PDB file of C-alpha atoms in Angstrom:
ATOM      1  CA  MET A   4      99.372 134.906 108.909  1.00 41.00           C
ATOM      2  CA  SER A   5     101.244 131.734 110.562  1.00 49.00           C
ATOM      3  CA  GLY A   6     104.339 132.033 109.615  1.00 54.00           C
ATOM      4  CA  LEU A   7     104.222 129.058 107.756  1.00 60.00           C
ATOM      5  CA  THR A   8     105.323 128.385 104.016  1.00 71.00           C
ATOM      6  CA  LEU A   9     105.345 125.945 101.791  1.00 66.00           C
ATOM      7  CA  LYS A  10     109.370 125.898 102.198  1.00 70.00           C
ATOM      8  CA  SER A  11     108.610 125.256 105.855  1.00 74.00           C
ATOM      9  CA  ILE A  12     105.648 122.837 105.777  1.00 87.00           C
ATOM     10  CA  THR A  13     107.613 120.101 102.583  1.00 88.00           C
ATOM     11  CA  PRO A  14     110.729 117.944 104.810  1.00 88.00           C
ATOM     12  CA  TYR A  15     106.796 117.205 107.332  1.00 90.00           C
ATOM     13  CA  ALA A  16     104.786 116.174 104.284  1.00 92.00           C
ATOM     14  CA  ALA A  17     108.139 114.137 103.259  1.00 91.00           C
ATOM     15  CA  LEU A  18     107.955 112.606 106.203  1.00 91.00           C
ATOM     16  CA  PHE A  19     104.474 111.695 106.715  1.00 94.00           C
ATOM     17  CA  GLY A  20     104.729 111.108 103.456  1.00 94.00           C
ATOM     18  CA  ALA A  21     107.999 108.231 103.858  1.00 92.00           C
ATOM     19  CA  ILE A  22     105.630 106.987 106.422  1.00 94.00           C
ATOM     20  CA  VAL A  23     102.574 106.034 105.113  1.00 95.00           C
ATOM     21  CA  THR A  24     104.181 105.301 101.614  1.00 95.00           C
ATOM     22  CA  LEU A  25     106.526 102.532 103.780  1.00 94.00           C
ATOM     23  CA  CYS A  26     103.685 101.059 105.579  1.00 96.00           C
ATOM     24  CA  VAL A  27     101.519 100.780 102.368  1.00 95.00           C
ATOM     25  CA  GLY A  28     104.295  98.942 100.021  1.00 95.00           C
ATOM     26  CA  THR A  29     104.342  96.114 103.557  1.00 96.00           C
ATOM     27  CA  SER A  30     100.755  96.121 103.397  1.00 95.00           C
ATOM     28  CA  PHE A  31     101.188  94.824  99.702  1.00 93.00           C
ATOM     29  CA  ALA A  32     103.956  93.061 100.042  1.00 96.00           C
ATOM     30  CA  LYS A  33     101.800  91.045 102.557  1.00 96.00           C
ATOM     31  CA  GLN A  34      99.600  90.403  99.671  1.00 94.00           C
ATOM     32  CA  LEU A  35     102.254  88.459  97.847  1.00 96.00           C
ATOM     33  CA  PHE A  36     102.913  86.470 100.855  1.00 97.00           C
ATOM     34  CA  PRO A  37     100.108  83.094  99.875  1.00 96.00           C
ATOM     35  CA  ALA A  38     101.996  83.124  96.482  1.00 95.00           C
ATOM     36  CA  ILE A  39     105.496  83.019  97.093  1.00 97.00           C
ATOM     37  CA  GLY A  40     106.029  83.233 100.883  1.00 97.00           C
ATOM     38  CA  ALA A  41     107.850  85.833 103.057  1.00 97.00           C
ATOM     39  CA  THR A  42     110.718  84.768 102.014  1.00 97.00           C
ATOM     40  CA  GLY A  43     109.854  85.463  98.562  1.00 97.00           C
ATOM     41  CA  THR A  44     108.750  89.202  99.249  1.00 97.00           C
ATOM     42  CA  THR A  45     111.934  90.156 101.342  1.00 97.00           C
ATOM     43  CA  ALA A  46     114.070  88.693  98.866  1.00 97.00           C
ATOM     44  CA  TYR A  47     112.190  91.018  95.658  1.00 97.00           C
ATOM     45  CA  ARG A  48     112.171  94.017  98.323  1.00 96.00           C
ATOM     46  CA  VAL A  49     115.444  93.672  99.267  1.00 96.00           C
ATOM     47  CA  GLY A  50     116.851  92.613  95.765  1.00 96.00           C
ATOM     48  CA  PHE A  51     115.291  95.456  93.802  1.00 96.00           C
ATOM     49  CA  SER A  52     116.152  98.038  96.045  1.00 93.00           C
ATOM     50  CA  ALA A  53     119.733  96.847  96.073  1.00 94.00           C
ATOM     51  CA  LEU A  54     119.812  97.050  92.192  1.00 95.00           C
ATOM     52  CA  VAL A  55     118.186 101.228  92.055  1.00 90.00           C
ATOM     53  CA  LEU A  56     120.696 102.036  94.788  1.00 89.00           C
ATOM     54  CA  LEU A  57     123.306 100.143  92.732  1.00 93.00           C
ATOM     55  CA  ALA A  58     122.195 102.681  89.410  1.00 92.00           C
ATOM     56  CA  LEU A  59     121.465 105.701  91.638  1.00 87.00           C
ATOM     57  CA  TRP A  60     125.357 105.877  93.850  1.00 88.00           C
ATOM     58  CA  ARG A  61     127.249 103.835  91.811  1.00 91.00           C
ATOM     59  CA  PRO A  62     129.312 102.899  94.618  1.00 91.00           C
ATOM     60  CA  TRP A  63     132.425 100.920  93.318  1.00 90.00           C
ATOM     61  CA  ARG A  64     133.529 103.996  91.871  1.00 90.00           C
ATOM     62  CA  HIS A  65     134.827 104.623  95.486  1.00 87.00           C
ATOM     63  CA  PRO A  66     136.442 102.246  97.053  1.00 88.00           C
ATOM     64  CA  LEU A  67     136.798 101.455 100.597  1.00 90.00           C
ATOM     65  CA  THR A  68     139.749 100.001 103.148  1.00 93.00           C
ATOM     66  CA  ARG A  69     139.366  96.952 104.198  1.00 92.00           C
ATOM     67  CA  THR A  70     138.270  97.672 107.701  1.00 94.00           C
ATOM     68  CA  ASP A  71     135.389  99.748 105.883  1.00 94.00           C
ATOM     69  CA  LEU A  72     134.563  96.435 103.861  1.00 94.00           C
ATOM     70  CA  LYS A  73     133.896  94.507 106.632  1.00 95.00           C
ATOM     71  CA  THR A  74     131.670  97.179 108.407  1.00 95.00           C
ATOM     72  CA  VAL A  75     130.141  97.779 105.859  1.00 94.00           C
ATOM     73  CA  ALA A  76     128.905  93.841 105.163  1.00 96.00           C
ATOM     74  CA  LEU A  77     127.972  93.482 108.778  1.00 97.00           C
ATOM     75  CA  TYR A  78     125.742  96.523 108.395  1.00 94.00           C
ATOM     76  CA  GLY A  79     124.470  94.862 104.952  1.00 95.00           C
ATOM     77  CA  ALA A  80     123.684  91.347 106.975  1.00 97.00           C
ATOM     78  CA  VAL A  81     122.114  93.213 109.928  1.00 96.00           C
ATOM     79  CA  ILE A  82     119.667  94.717 106.858  1.00 94.00           C
ATOM     80  CA  GLY A  83     119.336  91.394 105.382  1.00 96.00           C
ATOM     81  CA  LEU A  84     118.261  89.985 108.602  1.00 97.00           C
ATOM     82  CA  MET A  85     115.714  92.578 109.542  1.00 96.00           C
ATOM     83  CA  ASN A  86     113.973  92.649 106.885  1.00 96.00           C
ATOM     84  CA  LEU A  87     114.111  89.165 106.516  1.00 97.00           C
ATOM     85  CA  CYS A  88     112.274  88.815 110.359  1.00 98.00           C
ATOM     86  CA  PHE A  89     110.555  91.336 110.059  1.00 97.00           C
ATOM     87  CA  TYR A  90     108.776  89.328 106.772  1.00 98.00           C
ATOM     88  CA  MET A  91     108.690  86.213 108.461  1.00 98.00           C
ATOM     89  CA  SER A  92     106.934  87.908 111.575  1.00 97.00           C
ATOM     90  CA  LEU A  93     104.062  89.545 108.960  1.00 97.00           C
ATOM     91  CA  ARG A  94     103.244  86.121 107.944  1.00 96.00           C
ATOM     92  CA  THR A  95     101.193  85.698 111.694  1.00 95.00           C
ATOM     93  CA  ILE A  96     100.984  89.139 113.367  1.00 96.00           C
ATOM     94  CA  PRO A  97      99.480  92.007 112.413  1.00 95.00           C
ATOM     95  CA  LEU A  98     101.667  94.923 111.030  1.00 96.00           C
ATOM     96  CA  GLY A  99     100.958  97.593 113.427  1.00 96.00           C
ATOM     97  CA  LEU A 100     101.668  95.048 116.087  1.00 96.00           C
ATOM     98  CA  ALA A 101     104.880  93.953 114.583  1.00 96.00           C
ATOM     99  CA  ILE A 102     106.066  97.179 113.281  1.00 96.00           C
ATOM    100  CA  ALA A 103     105.736  98.430 117.608  1.00 96.00           C
ATOM    101  CA  ILE A 104     107.577  95.135 118.506  1.00 95.00           C
ATOM    102  CA  GLU A 105     110.344  96.094 116.213  1.00 95.00           C
ATOM    103  CA  PHE A 106     110.409  99.499 117.488  1.00 93.00           C
ATOM    104  CA  THR A 107     111.292  98.549 120.694  1.00 93.00           C
ATOM    105  CA  GLY A 108     115.143  98.249 119.672  1.00 92.00           C
ATOM    106  CA  PRO A 109     115.935 101.145 118.437  1.00 89.00           C
ATOM    107  CA  LEU A 110     114.439 102.615 121.814  1.00 89.00           C
ATOM    108  CA  GLY A 111     116.271  99.990 124.000  1.00 88.00           C
ATOM    109  CA  LEU A 112     119.369 100.830 122.661  1.00 86.00           C
ATOM    110  CA  ALA A 113     117.979 104.810 123.248  1.00 80.00           C
ATOM    111  CA  LEU A 114     117.344 104.104 126.675  1.00 81.00           C
ATOM    112  CA  LEU A 115     120.598 102.438 127.206  1.00 79.00           C
ATOM    113  CA  TYR A 116     121.392 106.090 127.603  1.00 70.00           C
ATOM    114  CA  SER A 117     119.060 106.935 129.839  1.00 68.00           C
ATOM    115  CA  ARG A 118     120.489 108.747 133.113  1.00 70.00           C
ATOM    116  CA  LYS A 119     117.246 110.516 133.920  1.00 80.00           C
ATOM    117  CA  LEU A 120     114.279 109.953 136.704  1.00 84.00           C
ATOM    118  CA  ILE A 121     111.806 110.871 133.483  1.00 88.00           C
ATOM    119  CA  HIS A 122     113.409 107.674 131.991  1.00 86.00           C
ATOM    120  CA  PHE A 123     112.132 105.182 134.010  1.00 86.00           C
ATOM    121  CA  VAL A 124     108.208 106.150 132.838  1.00 90.00           C
ATOM    122  CA  TRP A 125     109.405 105.378 128.721  1.00 90.00           C
ATOM    123  CA  ILE A 126     111.747 102.701 130.059  1.00 89.00           C
ATOM    124  CA  SER A 127     107.373 101.577 132.211  1.00 91.00           C
ATOM    125  CA  LEU A 128     105.511 102.529 129.252  1.00 93.00           C
ATOM    126  CA  ALA A 129     107.183 100.553 126.433  1.00 92.00           C
ATOM    127  CA  VAL A 130     107.245  97.539 129.138  1.00 91.00           C
ATOM    128  CA  LEU A 131     104.112  97.796 129.146  1.00 94.00           C
ATOM    129  CA  GLY A 132     103.296  97.977 126.103  1.00 93.00           C
ATOM    130  CA  LEU A 133     105.129  94.764 125.334  1.00 92.00           C
ATOM    131  CA  LEU A 134     103.277  92.995 128.293  1.00 90.00           C
ATOM    132  CA  LEU A 135     100.153  93.454 126.599  1.00 90.00           C
ATOM    133  CA  LEU A 136     101.590  92.543 123.099  1.00 90.00           C
ATOM    134  CA  LEU A 137     103.235  89.165 123.810  1.00 84.00           C
ATOM    135  CA  PRO A 138     101.625  86.169 123.840  1.00 74.00           C
ATOM    136  CA  LEU A 139     101.603  85.580 127.943  1.00 65.00           C
ATOM    137  CA  LYS A 140      97.313  84.218 128.036  1.00 62.00           C
ATOM    138  CA  ALA A 141      95.633  82.105 124.885  1.00 56.00           C
ATOM    139  CA  GLY A 142      92.828  83.699 123.741  1.00 54.00           C
ATOM    140  CA  ALA A 143      91.251  85.329 120.385  1.00 48.00           C
ATOM    141  CA  GLY A 144      93.246  88.389 121.435  1.00 61.00           C
ATOM    142  CA  SER A 145      97.068  86.350 121.494  1.00 78.00           C
ATOM    143  CA  LEU A 146      99.694  87.093 119.558  1.00 89.00           C
ATOM    144  CA  ASP A 147     101.526  83.979 117.648  1.00 92.00           C
ATOM    145  CA  PRO A 148     104.635  83.548 119.855  1.00 93.00           C
ATOM    146  CA  VAL A 149     106.588  82.552 116.379  1.00 95.00           C
ATOM    147  CA  GLY A 150     105.669  85.900 115.051  1.00 96.00           C
ATOM    148  CA  VAL A 151     106.434  87.753 118.217  1.00 95.00           C
ATOM    149  CA  GLY A 152     109.224  86.025 117.950  1.00 96.00           C
ATOM    150  CA  PHE A 153     110.632  87.165 114.547  1.00 98.00           C
ATOM    151  CA  ALA A 154     108.883  90.626 114.728  1.00 97.00           C
ATOM    152  CA  GLY A 155     111.269  90.830 118.158  1.00 96.00           C
ATOM    153  CA  ALA A 156     114.167  89.253 116.101  1.00 98.00           C
ATOM    154  CA  ALA A 157     113.825  92.217 113.657  1.00 97.00           C
ATOM    155  CA  ALA A 158     113.848  94.316 117.316  1.00 96.00           C
ATOM    156  CA  VAL A 159     117.376  93.040 117.724  1.00 96.00           C
ATOM    157  CA  MET A 160     118.618  93.971 113.845  1.00 96.00           C
ATOM    158  CA  TRP A 161     117.938  97.820 113.937  1.00 93.00           C
ATOM    159  CA  ALA A 162     119.361  98.164 116.999  1.00 92.00           C
ATOM    160  CA  LEU A 163     122.300  96.502 115.826  1.00 94.00           C
ATOM    161  CA  TYR A 164     121.068  98.420 112.758  1.00 91.00           C
ATOM    162  CA  ILE A 165     121.888 101.875 114.789  1.00 88.00           C
ATOM    163  CA  VAL A 166     125.326 100.848 115.953  1.00 90.00           C
ATOM    164  CA  LEU A 167     126.834  99.706 112.544  1.00 91.00           C
ATOM    165  CA  GLY A 168     125.509 102.446 111.219  1.00 87.00           C
ATOM    166  CA  LYS A 169     127.466 105.124 113.481  1.00 86.00           C
ATOM    167  CA  ARG A 170     131.291 102.896 112.708  1.00 90.00           C
ATOM    168  CA  THR A 171     129.979 103.523 108.326  1.00 88.00           C
ATOM    169  CA  GLY A 172     128.894 106.884 109.759  1.00 83.00           C
ATOM    170  CA  HIS A 173     132.579 108.573 107.947  1.00 89.00           C
ATOM    171  CA  LEU A 174     131.528 107.274 104.751  1.00 89.00           C
ATOM    172  CA  HIS A 175     129.685 108.178 102.162  1.00 85.00           C
ATOM    173  CA  ALA A 176     125.633 107.861 102.642  1.00 82.00           C
ATOM    174  CA  GLY A 177     124.304 106.448 100.106  1.00 84.00           C
ATOM    175  CA  ARG A 178     127.113 104.532  98.836  1.00 89.00           C
ATOM    176  CA  THR A 179     126.970 102.600 102.187  1.00 90.00           C
ATOM    177  CA  VAL A 180     123.644 102.165 101.541  1.00 88.00           C
ATOM    178  CA  ALA A 181     124.134 100.830  98.473  1.00 90.00           C
ATOM    179  CA  LEU A 182     126.693  98.481  99.435  1.00 94.00           C
ATOM    180  CA  GLY A 183     124.616  97.389 102.780  1.00 93.00           C
ATOM    181  CA  MET A 184     121.353  96.366 100.670  1.00 93.00           C
ATOM    182  CA  SER A 185     123.789  94.847  98.359  1.00 95.00           C
ATOM    183  CA  THR A 186     124.672  91.917 100.500  1.00 96.00           C
ATOM    184  CA  ALA A 187     121.968  91.669 102.373  1.00 96.00           C
ATOM    185  CA  ALA A 188     120.972  91.019  99.289  1.00 96.00           C
ATOM    186  CA  LEU A 189     123.620  88.381  98.607  1.00 97.00           C
ATOM    187  CA  ILE A 190     121.692  86.512 101.212  1.00 96.00           C
ATOM    188  CA  VAL A 191     118.584  87.322 101.535  1.00 97.00           C
ATOM    189  CA  VAL A 192     117.166  86.921  97.362  1.00 97.00           C
ATOM    190  CA  PRO A 193     119.053  82.633  98.077  1.00 97.00           C
ATOM    191  CA  VAL A 194     116.301  82.063 100.868  1.00 97.00           C
ATOM    192  CA  GLY A 195     114.210  83.780  98.493  1.00 97.00           C
ATOM    193  CA  LEU A 196     114.795  81.574  95.560  1.00 96.00           C
ATOM    194  CA  VAL A 197     115.362  78.483  97.541  1.00 96.00           C
ATOM    195  CA  SER A 198     111.843  78.553  99.927  1.00 95.00           C
ATOM    196  CA  ALA A 199     109.890  79.975  96.226  1.00 94.00           C
ATOM    197  CA  GLY A 200     111.538  78.798  93.283  1.00 92.00           C
ATOM    198  CA  ALA A 201     110.581  79.398  90.202  1.00 92.00           C
ATOM    199  CA  GLU A 202     107.842  81.322  90.847  1.00 94.00           C
ATOM    200  CA  LEU A 203     110.182  84.125  91.750  1.00 94.00           C
ATOM    201  CA  PHE A 204     110.084  84.476  88.380  1.00 95.00           C
ATOM    202  CA  HIS A 205     106.346  84.908  87.236  1.00 95.00           C
ATOM    203  CA  PRO A 206     106.803  87.860  85.377  1.00 95.00           C
ATOM    204  CA  ARG A 207     103.520  88.922  87.618  1.00 95.00           C
ATOM    205  CA  TRP A 208     105.039  88.891  90.693  1.00 96.00           C
ATOM    206  CA  LEU A 209     108.428  89.799  89.809  1.00 96.00           C
ATOM    207  CA  LEU A 210     105.848  93.383  88.518  1.00 96.00           C
ATOM    208  CA  MET A 211     104.864  93.130  91.896  1.00 95.00           C
ATOM    209  CA  GLY A 212     108.152  92.843  93.623  1.00 95.00           C
ATOM    210  CA  LEU A 213     108.767  95.413  91.929  1.00 95.00           C
ATOM    211  CA  MET A 214     106.188  97.860  93.137  1.00 94.00           C
ATOM    212  CA  VAL A 215     106.908  96.348  96.560  1.00 94.00           C
ATOM    213  CA  ALA A 216     110.939  97.500  96.480  1.00 93.00           C
ATOM    214  CA  VAL A 217     109.778 101.271  94.882  1.00 92.00           C
ATOM    215  CA  LEU A 218     107.233 101.783  98.130  1.00 92.00           C
ATOM    216  CA  SER A 219     108.932  99.909 100.853  1.00 91.00           C
ATOM    217  CA  SER A 220     112.307 101.266 100.377  1.00 86.00           C
ATOM    218  CA  ALA A 221     113.123 103.947  96.893  1.00 83.00           C
ATOM    219  CA  ILE A 222     110.537 106.324  97.658  1.00 89.00           C
ATOM    220  CA  PRO A 223     110.573 106.395 101.548  1.00 89.00           C
ATOM    221  CA  TYR A 224     114.550 106.232 101.721  1.00 82.00           C
ATOM    222  CA  SER A 225     113.916 109.631  99.200  1.00 79.00           C
ATOM    223  CA  LEU A 226     111.827 111.540 100.966  1.00 87.00           C
ATOM    224  CA  GLU A 227     113.604 110.416 104.134  1.00 83.00           C
ATOM    225  CA  MET A 228     116.827 112.648 102.505  1.00 75.00           C
ATOM    226  CA  ILE A 229     114.560 115.429 101.635  1.00 83.00           C
ATOM    227  CA  ALA A 230     112.746 115.423 105.585  1.00 85.00           C
ATOM    228  CA  MET A 231     116.089 114.874 107.572  1.00 77.00           C
ATOM    229  CA  LYS A 232     117.407 118.732 105.735  1.00 79.00           C
ATOM    230  CA  GLY A 233     115.000 120.033 106.852  1.00 84.00           C
ATOM    231  CA  ILE A 234     113.154 119.073 110.049  1.00 84.00           C
ATOM    232  CA  PRO A 235     115.496 118.937 113.843  1.00 84.00           C
ATOM    233  CA  LYS A 236     116.752 115.093 114.500  1.00 79.00           C
ATOM    234  CA  ARG A 237     114.536 115.589 117.756  1.00 79.00           C
ATOM    235  CA  SER A 238     111.517 116.366 115.678  1.00 83.00           C
ATOM    236  CA  PHE A 239     111.780 113.738 112.665  1.00 84.00           C
ATOM    237  CA  GLY A 240     112.618 111.329 115.871  1.00 84.00           C
ATOM    238  CA  VAL A 241     109.627 111.983 117.215  1.00 88.00           C
ATOM    239  CA  MET A 242     107.766 112.133 114.068  1.00 89.00           C
ATOM    240  CA  LEU A 243     108.938 108.735 113.390  1.00 89.00           C
ATOM    241  CA  SER A 244     107.425 107.194 116.597  1.00 92.00           C
ATOM    242  CA  ALA A 245     103.537 107.151 114.685  1.00 92.00           C
ATOM    243  CA  GLU A 246     104.596 104.423 112.247  1.00 95.00           C
ATOM    244  CA  PRO A 247     103.733 101.934 114.352  1.00 96.00           C
ATOM    245  CA  ALA A 248     100.328 103.434 114.482  1.00 96.00           C
ATOM    246  CA  VAL A 249      99.907 104.323 110.638  1.00 96.00           C
ATOM    247  CA  GLY A 250     100.979 101.170 109.916  1.00 96.00           C
ATOM    248  CA  ALA A 251      98.131  99.729 112.220  1.00 96.00           C
ATOM    249  CA  LEU A 252      95.526 101.912 110.054  1.00 96.00           C
ATOM    250  CA  ALA A 253      97.776 100.558 106.444  1.00 96.00           C
ATOM    251  CA  GLY A 254      96.861  97.137 108.262  1.00 96.00           C
ATOM    252  CA  LEU A 255      92.748  98.230 108.930  1.00 95.00           C
ATOM    253  CA  ALA A 256      92.427  99.897 105.696  1.00 96.00           C
ATOM    254  CA  LEU A 257      94.258  97.769 102.774  1.00 95.00           C
ATOM    255  CA  LEU A 258      94.248  94.214 104.780  1.00 95.00           C
ATOM    256  CA  GLY A 259      91.376  94.075 107.108  1.00 95.00           C
ATOM    257  CA  GLU A 260      93.685  93.947 109.836  1.00 96.00           C
ATOM    258  CA  ARG A 261      91.017  94.750 113.255  1.00 93.00           C
ATOM    259  CA  LEU A 262      93.314  95.198 116.359  1.00 94.00           C
ATOM    260  CA  ALA A 263      92.297  94.844 120.261  1.00 92.00           C
ATOM    261  CA  PRO A 264      91.107  97.747 122.018  1.00 93.00           C
ATOM    262  CA  LEU A 265      93.950  96.368 124.112  1.00 92.00           C
ATOM    263  CA  GLN A 266      96.721  96.147 121.245  1.00 94.00           C
ATOM    264  CA  TRP A 267      95.291  99.278 120.273  1.00 96.00           C
ATOM    265  CA  LEU A 268      96.469 100.582 123.938  1.00 95.00           C
ATOM    266  CA  ALA A 269      99.817  99.409 123.518  1.00 95.00           C
ATOM    267  CA  ILE A 270     100.853 100.454 120.535  1.00 96.00           C
ATOM    268  CA  GLY A 271     100.011 104.005 122.280  1.00 95.00           C
ATOM    269  CA  CYS A 272     102.188 102.726 124.997  1.00 95.00           C
ATOM    270  CA  ILE A 273     104.980 102.319 122.624  1.00 95.00           C
ATOM    271  CA  ILE A 274     105.210 105.206 120.714  1.00 95.00           C
ATOM    272  CA  ALA A 275     104.762 107.861 124.192  1.00 94.00           C
ATOM    273  CA  ALA A 276     108.182 105.901 125.536  1.00 93.00           C
ATOM    274  CA  SER A 277     110.113 106.117 122.185  1.00 92.00           C
ATOM    275  CA  ALA A 278     108.648 110.057 121.864  1.00 92.00           C
ATOM    276  CA  GLY A 279     108.704 110.707 125.104  1.00 90.00           C
ATOM    277  CA  THR A 280     112.746 108.768 125.056  1.00 87.00           C
ATOM    278  CA  ILE A 281     113.596 111.265 121.950  1.00 86.00           C
ATOM    279  CA  LEU A 282     112.416 114.207 123.890  1.00 87.00           C
ATOM    280  CA  THR A 283     114.232 114.149 126.958  1.00 84.00           C
ATOM    281  CA  THR A 284     117.248 112.532 125.802  1.00 75.00           C
ATOM    282  CA  GLU A 285     120.650 113.727 124.085  1.00 66.00           C
ATOM    283  CA  SER A 286     121.299 112.633 121.036  1.00 55.00           C
ATOM    284  CA  ARG A 287     124.411 110.454 121.074  1.00 48.00           C
ATOM    285  CA  ILE A 288     123.913 108.135 118.299  1.00 42.00           C
ATOM    286  CA  GLU A 289     123.613 108.701 114.958  1.00 43.00           C
ATOM    287  CA  ASP A 290     120.013 106.901 114.130  1.00 46.00           C
ATOM    288  CA  PRO A 291     120.223 105.996 110.331  1.00 42.00           C
ATOM    289  CA  LEU A 292     116.852 104.623 109.308  1.00 44.00           C
ATOM    290  CA  PRO A 293     115.987 100.925 107.060  1.00 45.00           C
TER     291      PRO A 293
END
């Protein structure tokens, strides 16, 4: 009939599932903030994710050169700081808007390679989206400047993550992520311990933290691996551009975060800029995902 088969649909369903699971997991994580704070929640996500990845890939069986170890260490440090900054932003700004601001990192990196007139349209859209979100005026719809600052820092970390991920492209992906997440845990977990103290070892919070790690990292990463095998890279990126909108809907459904019309417009501008950039730019860098 239409030529659609279960085999052809599965990768797209897997990617959509990865986006939804990530956003739901992050919404769930935000509910831990009153108990252990953003830093404690980040420690759970990164720490448990590192343990799962180490058990899965056992990277110690494949030693690296000193140069590769340094690159992987930087890659892991960026992962840790990216997660920490993103969760810190969620303390005071809605999930969908934090994701939208974070998306400007890889978007800006892609636009550095702009060579076509149409790219100025995407730059303008991205700038418009940011201007609609930045706390340039007071009022009920204004975002917390500190939250926006942390989201912006997460955007910078995401761009660096892509650059460093490219430099590890000759290494095994699973083992690299396992080592990188372990390095991130060495940075983030002590911060969470100092901040949350003994509460971090409460059985209830530990169980919820494990769920956060599974929903936010283990399941999305596994689903993305399935998706990448069956979806062209350009289509993959376009679909991923919808994540800020999915995050906003998850925030509305699970956290009661209602956005103003201008904030939805800002998300739409950033999504359009991201998707448009991918569709009109030849891929020059690999885009590993957090």
